[in-house]
XYZ file of C-alpha atoms in Angstrom:
390
model
C -86.506 103.173 -94.197
C -88.945 105.665 -95.686
C -88.794 105.295 -99.468
C -89.094 109.066 -99.848
C -85.767 109.577 -98.065
C -82.962 109.756 -100.628
C -79.539 108.386 -99.759
C -78.030 109.990 -102.834
C -79.377 113.470 -103.502
C -76.390 115.814 -103.685
C -75.968 115.143 -107.411
C -79.009 117.198 -108.398
C -78.223 120.301 -110.465
C -74.481 119.620 -110.538
C -72.653 120.205 -113.823
C -71.764 116.876 -115.449
C -68.059 117.107 -114.660
C -68.779 117.900 -110.998
C -71.337 115.103 -110.889
C -68.775 112.529 -111.982
C -66.190 113.796 -109.497
C -68.829 113.384 -106.793
C -69.650 109.871 -108.035
C -66.014 108.836 -108.056
C -65.475 110.108 -104.516
C -68.518 108.167 -103.357
C -67.485 105.031 -105.204
C -63.973 105.036 -103.778
C -65.062 105.758 -100.190
C -64.598 102.478 -98.244
C -66.869 103.809 -95.479
C -69.915 103.407 -97.778
C -71.738 106.550 -96.565
C -75.006 105.757 -98.364
C -75.147 102.354 -96.678
C -74.452 103.960 -93.317
C -77.335 106.379 -93.859
C -79.613 103.487 -94.784
C -78.714 101.636 -91.574
C -79.003 104.788 -89.475
C -82.597 105.097 -90.683
C -83.334 101.543 -89.523
C -82.769 99.714 -92.804
C -81.189 96.281 -93.127
C -78.407 95.344 -95.541
C -77.606 92.147 -97.423
C -74.063 91.973 -98.769
C -73.417 89.742 -101.769
C -70.077 88.886 -103.281
C -69.349 88.953 -107.006
C -70.471 88.093 -109.692
C -74.278 87.770 -109.966
C -76.953 87.879 -107.292
C -80.770 88.153 -107.738
C -81.076 91.481 -105.916
C -84.804 91.584 -106.621
C -85.417 89.145 -103.738
C -83.703 91.352 -101.144
C -85.282 94.463 -102.651
C -88.760 92.939 -102.353
C -88.098 92.369 -98.649
C -87.192 96.034 -98.114
C -83.520 95.140 -97.593
C -80.721 97.055 -99.318
C -78.614 94.766 -101.532
C -74.947 95.775 -101.315
C -72.494 94.490 -103.902
C -69.362 93.418 -102.031
C -66.566 94.093 -104.527
C -63.557 94.835 -102.353
C -62.020 98.286 -102.020
C -58.717 100.115 -102.175
C -57.780 99.291 -98.598
C -54.926 97.362 -97.049
C -55.998 93.930 -95.833
C -54.242 94.167 -92.468
C -56.991 92.438 -90.460
C -58.008 89.942 -93.115
C -54.504 88.683 -93.966
C -54.503 86.261 -91.041
C -57.660 84.571 -92.350
C -56.271 83.621 -95.764
C -53.304 82.080 -97.458
C -50.842 84.189 -99.399
C -51.710 83.385 -102.998
C -55.206 84.781 -103.351
C -56.730 87.613 -105.329
C -56.994 90.959 -103.580
C -60.793 91.285 -103.738
C -61.340 88.319 -101.418
C -59.128 89.857 -98.738
C -60.317 93.446 -98.999
C -63.975 92.412 -98.988
C -63.522 90.700 -95.626
C -61.372 93.615 -94.459
C -64.289 96.006 -94.934
C -66.425 93.907 -92.611
C -63.723 93.177 -90.018
C -62.898 96.869 -89.660
C -66.532 97.959 -89.420
C -66.548 99.871 -92.689
C -69.442 97.692 -93.822
C -72.114 96.417 -91.420
C -74.415 93.700 -92.708
C -77.414 91.672 -91.603
C -76.673 88.825 -94.028
C -73.873 87.822 -96.379
C -74.110 85.696 -99.519
C -71.304 84.377 -101.688
C -71.090 81.941 -104.600
C -68.834 78.998 -105.542
C -67.361 80.841 -108.530
C -63.879 79.768 -107.410
C -62.342 78.018 -104.394
C -61.628 81.288 -102.611
C -65.158 82.652 -103.061
C -66.734 79.372 -101.982
C -64.673 79.319 -98.782
C -65.480 82.964 -98.081
C -68.872 82.012 -96.603
C -67.296 79.805 -93.929
C -64.641 82.388 -93.068
C -67.281 85.124 -92.897
C -69.539 82.919 -90.778
C -66.798 82.263 -88.214
C -66.276 85.983 -87.672
C -69.809 87.393 -87.625
C -73.032 86.422 -85.898
C -75.359 87.141 -88.801
C -76.139 84.470 -91.437
C -73.554 83.729 -94.087
C -74.880 81.784 -97.053
C -73.720 80.257 -100.319
C -75.998 80.677 -103.335
C -75.446 77.613 -105.502
C -75.974 78.729 -109.067
C -76.244 75.786 -111.497
C -72.949 74.103 -112.290
C -74.552 72.575 -115.392
C -76.691 75.265 -117.035
C -77.326 72.921 -119.957
C -79.364 70.471 -117.890
C -83.094 70.408 -118.628
C -83.655 70.698 -114.867
C -81.411 73.720 -114.299
C -84.194 76.332 -114.277
C -86.313 74.369 -111.797
C -83.258 73.730 -109.649
C -82.330 77.414 -109.593
C -85.903 78.473 -108.889
C -85.847 76.231 -105.789
C -82.454 77.581 -104.770
C -83.849 81.113 -105.004
C -86.813 79.991 -102.868
C -84.416 78.655 -100.221
C -82.578 81.947 -100.232
C -85.861 83.855 -100.046
C -86.764 81.992 -96.845
C -83.474 83.078 -95.275
C -84.033 86.677 -96.355
C -87.575 86.664 -94.965
C -86.151 85.639 -91.582
C -83.810 88.630 -91.633
C -86.550 90.983 -92.820
C -89.041 89.707 -90.245
C -91.845 89.281 -92.769
C -92.839 87.269 -95.816
C -92.082 88.422 -99.349
C -95.280 88.467 -101.380
C -95.457 87.571 -105.060
C -96.722 91.096 -105.779
C -93.749 92.681 -103.988
C -91.352 90.466 -105.912
C -93.037 91.258 -109.236
C -92.776 94.970 -108.436
C -89.058 94.575 -107.702
C -88.566 92.745 -110.983
C -90.183 95.703 -112.774
C -87.879 98.169 -110.973
C -84.817 96.148 -111.966
C -86.076 95.751 -115.526
C -86.047 99.530 -115.803
C -82.565 99.641 -114.291
C -81.155 97.147 -116.767
C -82.850 98.950 -119.668
C -81.203 102.220 -118.587
C -77.816 100.514 -118.394
C -78.335 99.125 -121.883
C -78.991 102.685 -123.070
C -75.742 103.793 -121.448
C -73.787 101.033 -123.175
C -75.459 101.826 -126.488
C -74.182 105.391 -126.074
C -70.692 104.034 -125.342
C -70.772 102.011 -128.531
C -72.357 104.619 -130.810
C -70.863 107.873 -129.490
C -68.026 107.012 -127.086
C -66.758 110.583 -127.126
C -69.816 111.605 -125.086
C -69.075 109.355 -122.097
C -65.657 108.177 -120.932
C -64.929 104.685 -119.671
C -64.502 106.039 -116.145
C -67.798 107.944 -116.261
C -69.776 104.976 -117.591
C -68.240 102.734 -114.956
C -69.161 105.122 -112.142
C -72.753 105.352 -113.344
C -73.190 101.579 -113.363
C -71.287 100.921 -110.135
C -73.507 103.302 -108.163
C -76.237 100.682 -108.494
C -74.226 98.406 -106.227
C -74.913 100.430 -103.086
C -78.016 102.540 -103.761
C -81.702 101.644 -103.621
C -82.463 100.809 -107.216
C -85.266 103.389 -107.462
C -82.748 106.110 -106.637
C -80.283 104.783 -109.149
C -82.983 104.700 -111.810
C -83.891 108.300 -111.057
C -80.259 109.329 -111.437
C -79.837 107.428 -114.713
C -83.024 108.921 -116.152
C -81.672 112.406 -115.428
C -78.043 111.914 -116.503
C -78.470 109.930 -119.730
C -80.186 112.764 -121.672
C -77.505 115.184 -120.479
C -74.788 112.854 -121.753
C -76.521 112.512 -125.102
C -76.750 116.288 -125.403
C -73.113 116.795 -124.425
C -71.207 119.004 -126.837
C -68.024 117.013 -127.344
C -66.216 116.186 -130.571
C -65.113 112.795 -131.789
C -61.360 112.166 -131.685
C -59.193 109.845 -133.749
C -58.984 107.073 -131.163
C -58.991 103.321 -131.558
C -62.140 101.484 -130.468
C -61.387 98.788 -127.875
C -63.207 96.162 -125.832
C -62.038 95.450 -122.270
C -62.353 91.857 -121.055
C -61.426 90.659 -117.569
C -63.338 92.863 -115.105
C -66.048 90.383 -114.173
C -65.093 90.004 -110.477
C -62.252 92.078 -109.009
C -62.557 95.596 -110.395
C -59.707 97.611 -111.892
C -58.861 100.975 -110.335
C -60.552 103.930 -111.968
C -57.129 105.344 -112.826
C -56.579 102.323 -115.072
C -59.726 103.222 -117.001
C -58.458 106.799 -117.254
C -55.227 105.439 -118.721
C -57.177 103.564 -121.394
C -59.300 106.646 -122.080
C -56.237 108.700 -122.983
C -55.463 106.671 -126.095
C -58.614 104.645 -126.838
C -62.387 104.634 -126.830
C -63.568 101.827 -124.578
C -66.771 100.830 -126.402
C -67.736 97.684 -124.466
C -66.550 95.651 -121.491
C -67.457 93.121 -118.823
C -66.962 95.517 -115.902
C -69.569 95.016 -113.183
C -71.165 92.418 -115.437
C -73.194 91.034 -112.529
C -75.295 94.204 -112.463
C -75.909 93.815 -116.210
C -76.002 90.003 -116.359
C -79.610 89.743 -117.498
C -79.836 91.210 -120.990
C -83.610 91.346 -121.529
C -86.660 92.244 -119.460
C -87.726 89.578 -116.973
C -91.405 88.670 -117.173
C -93.570 90.071 -114.367
C -96.308 87.523 -115.069
C -96.478 84.173 -113.325
C -93.915 82.899 -110.804
C -91.310 85.643 -110.209
C -88.677 83.222 -108.900
C -89.034 80.974 -111.940
C -88.836 84.011 -114.211
C -85.637 85.190 -112.520
C -84.110 81.719 -112.770
C -85.036 81.457 -116.432
C -83.576 84.895 -117.162
C -80.294 84.015 -115.425
C -79.873 81.045 -117.727
C -81.637 82.041 -120.950
C -81.440 85.851 -121.158
C -77.965 86.524 -119.910
C -74.413 87.496 -120.680
C -71.304 85.325 -120.257
C -68.458 85.091 -117.786
C -65.499 82.834 -116.919
C -67.435 81.749 -113.817
C -70.397 80.284 -115.735
C -69.807 77.198 -117.858
C -72.592 77.119 -120.428
C -71.854 75.104 -123.565
C -74.350 77.233 -125.488
C -72.254 80.314 -124.745
C -68.614 79.489 -125.543
C -66.778 82.435 -124.097
C -64.371 82.891 -127.014
C -67.317 83.118 -129.409
C -69.151 85.513 -127.081
C -66.076 87.759 -126.858
C -65.785 87.901 -130.653
C -69.474 88.747 -130.827
C -69.008 91.541 -128.287
C -66.143 92.959 -130.327
C -68.105 92.853 -133.590
C -71.285 94.307 -132.090
C -69.272 97.195 -130.660
C -67.401 97.689 -133.960
C -64.191 97.480 -131.937
C -60.796 97.243 -133.593
C -58.795 95.917 -130.654
C -59.327 93.861 -127.490
C -57.695 94.437 -124.123
C -57.515 91.010 -122.460
C -56.766 91.306 -118.783
C -57.299 89.577 -115.460
C -56.905 90.349 -111.807
C -53.702 89.029 -110.265
C -54.192 85.535 -108.788
C -57.610 85.186 -110.436
C -57.722 81.579 -111.632
C -60.936 81.805 -113.718
C -59.779 84.988 -115.450
C -56.228 83.824 -116.140
C -57.417 80.458 -117.466
C -59.671 82.128 -120.033
C -56.895 84.368 -121.337
C -55.340 81.491 -123.289
C -58.581 80.644 -125.089
C -59.383 84.314 -125.713
C -55.973 84.987 -127.249
C -56.179 81.955 -129.521
C -59.630 82.991 -130.768
C -58.482 86.570 -131.400
C -55.438 85.383 -133.344
C -57.612 83.160 -135.513
C -59.978 86.090 -136.134
C -57.007 88.378 -136.908
C -58.039 90.857 -134.198
C -55.152 92.667 -132.441
C -55.116 92.283 -128.675
C -53.240 93.639 -125.678
C -52.695 91.362 -122.659
C -52.289 92.740 -119.154
C -53.218 92.185 -115.524
C -54.294 94.443 -112.697
C -54.965 94.630 -108.983
C -57.572 96.790 -107.282
C -54.905 98.465 -105.097
C -52.646 99.260 -108.032
C -51.566 102.914 -108.014
C -49.028 103.310 -110.840
C -50.109 103.193 -114.471
C -47.407 105.108 -116.337
C -45.733 101.948 -117.626
C -49.064 100.467 -118.690
C -50.003 103.714 -120.418
C -46.771 103.762 -122.423
C -47.211 100.111 -123.412
C -50.798 100.693 -124.521
C -49.930 103.840 -126.500
C -47.086 102.000 -128.224
C -49.385 99.089 -129.030
C -52.025 101.399 -130.555
C -49.422 103.362 -132.572
C -47.953 100.149 -133.981
C -51.380 99.157 -135.254
C -52.184 102.601 -136.647
C -48.920 102.968 -138.524
C -48.232 99.362 -139.539
């Protein structure tokens, strides 16, 4: 596809409120119109399941990386391919492909849980294009983990080159790393704004801005972020007397946007792990030397934390407390997607650590197809009022 052709251009010159309505509509559209336009122009698409994927490799090949994160659809076609007791995102992700809402040239998943690991085989039985598993290191503390992951990225690169029909040069990969470095820097600016002046950007708005990166060419997303961030900073809104909260539990299946709106009504959401895969690397990746080695090193040494990575240097309870303190949050919302084993397992450890640190917390769960939030809203408002007036 011609790089001068924009998939996402209707946002220009829109007022901020209209821009975010447009973003939400695009984000919630299971037909993925920007991806369809990319394919209509002759572009190829690589779909990758949550949580983290080195999109730079696909980008360097001229392939659009598409974050497969489920959708608010009924899994009518996919139900017959799974057992009953599974998280929703596994089923709805396959549903998008089975019903033709998403057309791919390659699919990649990860062994972050039993369901995600098996997704590659199920996908492969139903589609003719390659379906791969990216084996991220199970022992990040091994002295060989970076070399291992670099070689795993090289294996994946070979598969992507076959789909693309050409080799990926070191220069192309270094250029992609630079593009993604800018993207991550812009997202860090957005999250700094959330922490420092949360009244200027709501939880829903910040989420939409980040999530757009999951289905747009990253150059386009960068252009959008460069334009919108200054407008958010200049926004004339006043601070309200709201409690500052951190949201933990959105690393894989994503909560509905209406849930974030519910939180916004009574709290300032100043940090979270929503779409953490797009923000996994927390510093610039070097563009000197071997790009694959640099990406592997960054995944392990310059990265965030998640229930699906088991790094003894990053105990998740300690990392959560650090996130809360860095954001100057007063409260934590500890949640997990229904049937999510990694997320539900971590809740026990998180709650114990928060109790020991004397930090109030609110425990809940969600599902991507959830539509009613009145009860949750009342519970959250009552929880906040009890803290404020105790």
